[in-house]
């Protein structure tokens, strides 16, 4: 017998109730608090939570259909990581406005049009940060407005096929970047791309076949 379960985005039925909360750290970027969670059977589980403002993630598409990526130095790994443009949503700012602002600051491109793709929870076990992802069709390039800590950013443009190869081969390691590109290709792109080994192609000896469809954003 199959049991059907209705799952909603806010499925809290039968879950624990928040108990005592204690702030452990509050900084410019994130905070940390500890909390007792009381379950229906009266057991108590002690948890630590990292608080972080929501972030906007941008999947920028140029007029030529290229994806704009960034090679950005990340201190925890002491090397550059390939990522999509992204940034914190400021107090009182809407995520879409943050996406447009971050696109201009990090890539120099204005936004001709935007489309909300999805919201994701990158580390729901102990971080309350939310990613709001937007597909953006790029307008003109007016020049980057980088903060001092961002001046090592390298902007790169790649085809959807090349981005898929970089995901498959582990070159793109960042999860939000993988999520957005795969979402775009799976649900929105009219292109169908076949990647085959053993032939000369665009990257690492791969053959890339692309059947062009209708443009996504008109």
CSV table of C-alpha atoms in Angstrom, one decimal:
chain,number,residue,atom,x,y,z
A,1,UNK,CA,0.0,0.0,0.0
A,2,UNK,CA,1.4,3.4,-1.0
A,3,UNK,CA,0.9,6.2,1.4
A,4,UNK,CA,0.7,9.7,-0.1
A,5,UNK,CA,2.3,12.5,1.9
A,6,UNK,CA,1.6,16.1,1.2
A,7,UNK,CA,4.8,18.2,1.6
A,8,UNK,CA,4.7,22.0,1.6
A,9,UNK,CA,7.5,24.5,1.6
A,10,UNK,CA,6.8,25.2,5.3
A,11,UNK,CA,6.5,21.6,6.5
A,12,UNK,CA,6.9,21.9,10.3
A,13,UNK,CA,4.2,19.5,11.5
A,14,UNK,CA,5.4,17.2,14.2
A,15,UNK,CA,8.7,19.0,14.5
A,16,UNK,CA,10.5,20.3,17.6
A,17,UNK,CA,9.7,23.6,19.4
A,18,UNK,CA,12.4,26.2,19.9
A,19,UNK,CA,13.5,26.6,23.4
A,20,UNK,CA,16.2,28.7,25.1
A,21,UNK,CA,18.4,30.7,22.7
A,22,UNK,CA,21.8,32.2,23.5
A,23,UNK,CA,23.8,34.5,21.2
A,24,UNK,CA,27.4,33.4,20.9
A,25,UNK,CA,28.8,35.7,18.3
A,26,UNK,CA,27.7,38.7,16.2
A,27,UNK,CA,29.8,40.0,13.4
A,28,UNK,CA,29.7,42.1,10.2
A,29,UNK,CA,29.0,39.1,7.9
A,30,UNK,CA,27.3,36.5,10.2
A,31,UNK,CA,26.2,35.6,13.7
A,32,UNK,CA,26.1,32.5,15.7
A,33,UNK,CA,23.6,31.4,18.4
A,34,UNK,CA,22.9,28.2,20.3
A,35,UNK,CA,19.4,26.9,21.0
A,36,UNK,CA,17.6,24.0,22.7
A,37,UNK,CA,15.1,22.3,20.4
A,38,UNK,CA,12.4,20.4,22.4
A,39,UNK,CA,10.9,17.4,20.5
A,40,UNK,CA,7.4,16.0,21.0
A,41,UNK,CA,8.8,13.1,23.1
A,42,UNK,CA,10.3,15.8,25.4
A,43,UNK,CA,13.9,15.1,24.4
A,44,UNK,CA,16.0,18.1,24.0
A,45,UNK,CA,18.6,18.6,21.2
A,46,UNK,CA,21.2,21.3,21.5
A,47,UNK,CA,21.9,23.0,18.2
A,48,UNK,CA,24.2,25.8,16.9
A,49,UNK,CA,22.9,28.1,14.1
A,50,UNK,CA,24.8,30.5,11.9
A,51,UNK,CA,22.8,33.5,10.9
A,52,UNK,CA,23.4,35.2,7.5
A,53,UNK,CA,21.4,37.7,5.5
A,54,UNK,CA,19.8,36.4,2.2
A,55,UNK,CA,22.0,36.4,-0.9
A,56,UNK,CA,21.2,37.1,-4.5
A,57,UNK,CA,22.7,34.8,-7.2
A,58,UNK,CA,22.8,36.0,-10.8
A,59,UNK,CA,22.9,33.8,-13.9
A,60,UNK,CA,23.9,36.5,-16.5
A,61,UNK,CA,23.3,35.8,-20.2
A,62,UNK,CA,25.0,38.1,-22.8
A,63,UNK,CA,23.4,39.1,-26.1
A,64,UNK,CA,25.5,36.4,-27.7
A,65,UNK,CA,24.1,33.7,-25.4
A,66,UNK,CA,27.2,33.3,-23.3
A,67,UNK,CA,27.2,32.8,-19.5
A,68,UNK,CA,29.2,35.2,-17.4
A,69,UNK,CA,31.3,33.6,-14.7
A,70,UNK,CA,33.8,35.0,-12.2
A,71,UNK,CA,37.1,33.6,-11.0
A,72,UNK,CA,37.2,34.9,-7.5
A,73,UNK,CA,39.8,34.3,-4.8
A,74,UNK,CA,38.3,32.7,-1.7
A,75,UNK,CA,40.3,32.8,1.5
A,76,UNK,CA,39.1,29.6,3.1
A,77,UNK,CA,40.5,27.6,0.1
A,78,UNK,CA,43.4,30.0,-0.7
A,79,UNK,CA,42.7,29.9,-4.4
A,80,UNK,CA,40.3,31.2,-7.0
A,81,UNK,CA,36.9,29.5,-7.4
A,82,UNK,CA,34.7,29.7,-10.5
A,83,UNK,CA,31.4,31.2,-9.5
A,84,UNK,CA,28.4,33.1,-10.8
A,85,UNK,CA,28.1,36.7,-9.6
A,86,UNK,CA,26.4,36.9,-6.2
A,87,UNK,CA,26.2,39.0,-3.1
A,88,UNK,CA,24.4,39.8,0.2
A,89,UNK,CA,20.9,41.4,0.1
A,90,UNK,CA,21.2,44.6,2.1
A,91,UNK,CA,18.8,45.6,4.9
A,92,UNK,CA,15.6,46.9,3.3
A,93,UNK,CA,16.6,45.8,-0.2
A,94,UNK,CA,14.7,43.4,-2.4
A,95,UNK,CA,16.6,40.3,-3.7
A,96,UNK,CA,15.9,41.3,-7.3
A,97,UNK,CA,17.3,44.8,-6.7
A,98,UNK,CA,20.4,43.2,-5.1
A,99,UNK,CA,20.8,40.9,-8.1
A,100,UNK,CA,20.9,43.9,-10.5
A,101,UNK,CA,23.3,45.8,-8.2
A,102,UNK,CA,25.7,42.9,-7.8
A,103,UNK,CA,25.7,42.3,-11.5
A,104,UNK,CA,26.8,45.8,-12.2
A,105,UNK,CA,29.3,45.9,-9.4
A,106,UNK,CA,31.0,42.6,-10.2
A,107,UNK,CA,30.8,42.4,-14.0
A,108,UNK,CA,30.1,45.9,-15.2
A,109,UNK,CA,26.9,44.9,-17.1
A,110,UNK,CA,23.5,46.5,-16.7
A,111,UNK,CA,20.4,44.3,-16.5
A,112,UNK,CA,18.1,44.5,-19.5
A,113,UNK,CA,15.6,42.0,-18.0
A,114,UNK,CA,15.4,39.7,-15.0
A,115,UNK,CA,13.6,36.5,-14.3
A,116,UNK,CA,13.3,34.8,-10.9
A,117,UNK,CA,14.5,31.2,-11.1
A,118,UNK,CA,14.4,29.6,-7.6
A,119,UNK,CA,15.2,30.0,-3.9
A,120,UNK,CA,17.7,27.5,-2.3
A,121,UNK,CA,19.0,26.7,1.1
A,122,UNK,CA,22.7,26.0,0.8
A,123,UNK,CA,23.4,24.6,4.2
A,124,UNK,CA,20.0,24.0,6.0
A,125,UNK,CA,21.5,21.9,8.8
A,126,UNK,CA,23.0,24.9,10.6
A,127,UNK,CA,22.9,28.0,8.5
A,128,UNK,CA,19.8,30.1,7.8
A,129,UNK,CA,21.1,31.8,4.6
A,130,UNK,CA,18.8,31.8,1.6
A,131,UNK,CA,19.9,32.1,-2.1
A,132,UNK,CA,17.6,33.9,-4.4
A,133,UNK,CA,18.6,33.1,-8.0
A,134,UNK,CA,17.8,35.3,-11.0
A,135,UNK,CA,18.3,34.8,-14.7
A,136,UNK,CA,19.4,38.2,-16.1
A,137,UNK,CA,19.8,39.2,-19.7
A,138,UNK,CA,22.8,41.6,-19.9
A,139,UNK,CA,22.6,45.1,-21.3
A,140,UNK,CA,25.6,47.4,-21.9
A,141,UNK,CA,28.8,47.2,-20.0
A,142,UNK,CA,29.4,50.4,-17.9
A,143,UNK,CA,32.4,49.1,-16.0
A,144,UNK,CA,32.9,47.3,-12.7
A,145,UNK,CA,32.5,48.9,-9.3
A,146,UNK,CA,34.5,46.5,-7.2
A,147,UNK,CA,35.2,46.8,-3.5
A,148,UNK,CA,38.9,46.5,-2.5
A,149,UNK,CA,38.5,42.9,-1.5
A,150,UNK,CA,37.0,42.0,-4.9
A,151,UNK,CA,39.7,43.6,-7.2
A,152,UNK,CA,41.2,40.2,-7.9
A,153,UNK,CA,38.0,39.1,-9.7
A,154,UNK,CA,38.5,37.8,-13.3
A,155,UNK,CA,35.4,38.0,-15.5
A,156,UNK,CA,35.0,35.1,-18.0
A,157,UNK,CA,32.4,34.3,-20.6
A,158,UNK,CA,31.6,30.8,-21.6
A,159,UNK,CA,29.0,28.9,-23.7
A,160,UNK,CA,26.4,26.8,-22.0
A,161,UNK,CA,28.1,23.7,-23.4
A,162,UNK,CA,31.5,24.7,-21.9
A,163,UNK,CA,29.8,25.4,-18.6
A,164,UNK,CA,28.2,21.9,-18.5
A,165,UNK,CA,31.6,20.4,-19.3
A,166,UNK,CA,33.2,22.3,-16.4
A,167,UNK,CA,30.4,21.0,-14.1
A,168,UNK,CA,30.8,17.5,-15.3
A,169,UNK,CA,34.6,17.6,-14.9
A,170,UNK,CA,34.6,19.1,-11.5
A,171,UNK,CA,36.1,22.5,-12.6
A,172,UNK,CA,33.0,24.3,-11.3
A,173,UNK,CA,32.9,23.3,-7.7
A,174,UNK,CA,30.6,26.0,-6.3
A,175,UNK,CA,27.1,24.6,-5.6
A,176,UNK,CA,25.0,27.6,-6.3
A,177,UNK,CA,26.7,28.0,-9.7
A,178,UNK,CA,26.1,24.4,-10.5
A,179,UNK,CA,22.5,24.6,-9.4
A,180,UNK,CA,21.7,27.7,-11.5
A,181,UNK,CA,23.4,26.5,-14.7
A,182,UNK,CA,21.7,23.0,-14.4
A,183,UNK,CA,18.3,24.6,-13.6
A,184,UNK,CA,18.7,26.9,-16.7
A,185,UNK,CA,19.7,24.0,-19.0
A,186,UNK,CA,17.1,21.5,-17.6
A,187,UNK,CA,14.0,23.7,-17.4
A,188,UNK,CA,14.5,26.8,-19.5
A,189,UNK,CA,17.0,26.5,-22.3
A,190,UNK,CA,15.7,25.6,-25.7
A,191,UNK,CA,19.1,24.2,-26.7
A,192,UNK,CA,19.9,20.5,-26.5
A,193,UNK,CA,23.6,19.8,-26.0
A,194,UNK,CA,25.2,16.4,-26.5
A,195,UNK,CA,28.7,15.8,-25.0
A,196,UNK,CA,30.7,12.9,-26.5
A,197,UNK,CA,34.1,11.6,-25.6
A,198,UNK,CA,36.9,10.7,-28.0
A,199,UNK,CA,36.6,13.4,-30.6
A,200,UNK,CA,38.2,16.8,-31.0
A,201,UNK,CA,36.0,19.5,-29.5
A,202,UNK,CA,35.8,22.6,-27.6
A,203,UNK,CA,37.4,21.6,-24.2
A,204,UNK,CA,39.6,18.7,-23.2
A,205,UNK,CA,39.1,16.8,-26.4
A,206,UNK,CA,35.3,16.7,-26.2
A,207,UNK,CA,32.9,17.0,-29.1
A,208,UNK,CA,30.0,19.4,-28.5
A,209,UNK,CA,26.8,19.3,-30.5
A,210,UNK,CA,24.3,22.1,-30.1
A,211,UNK,CA,20.9,22.3,-31.7
A,212,UNK,CA,19.8,25.9,-31.5
A,213,UNK,CA,16.3,26.7,-30.4
A,214,UNK,CA,14.4,29.9,-29.6
A,215,UNK,CA,16.0,32.6,-27.5
A,216,UNK,CA,15.0,32.3,-23.8
A,217,UNK,CA,14.4,36.0,-23.1
A,218,UNK,CA,12.8,38.2,-25.7
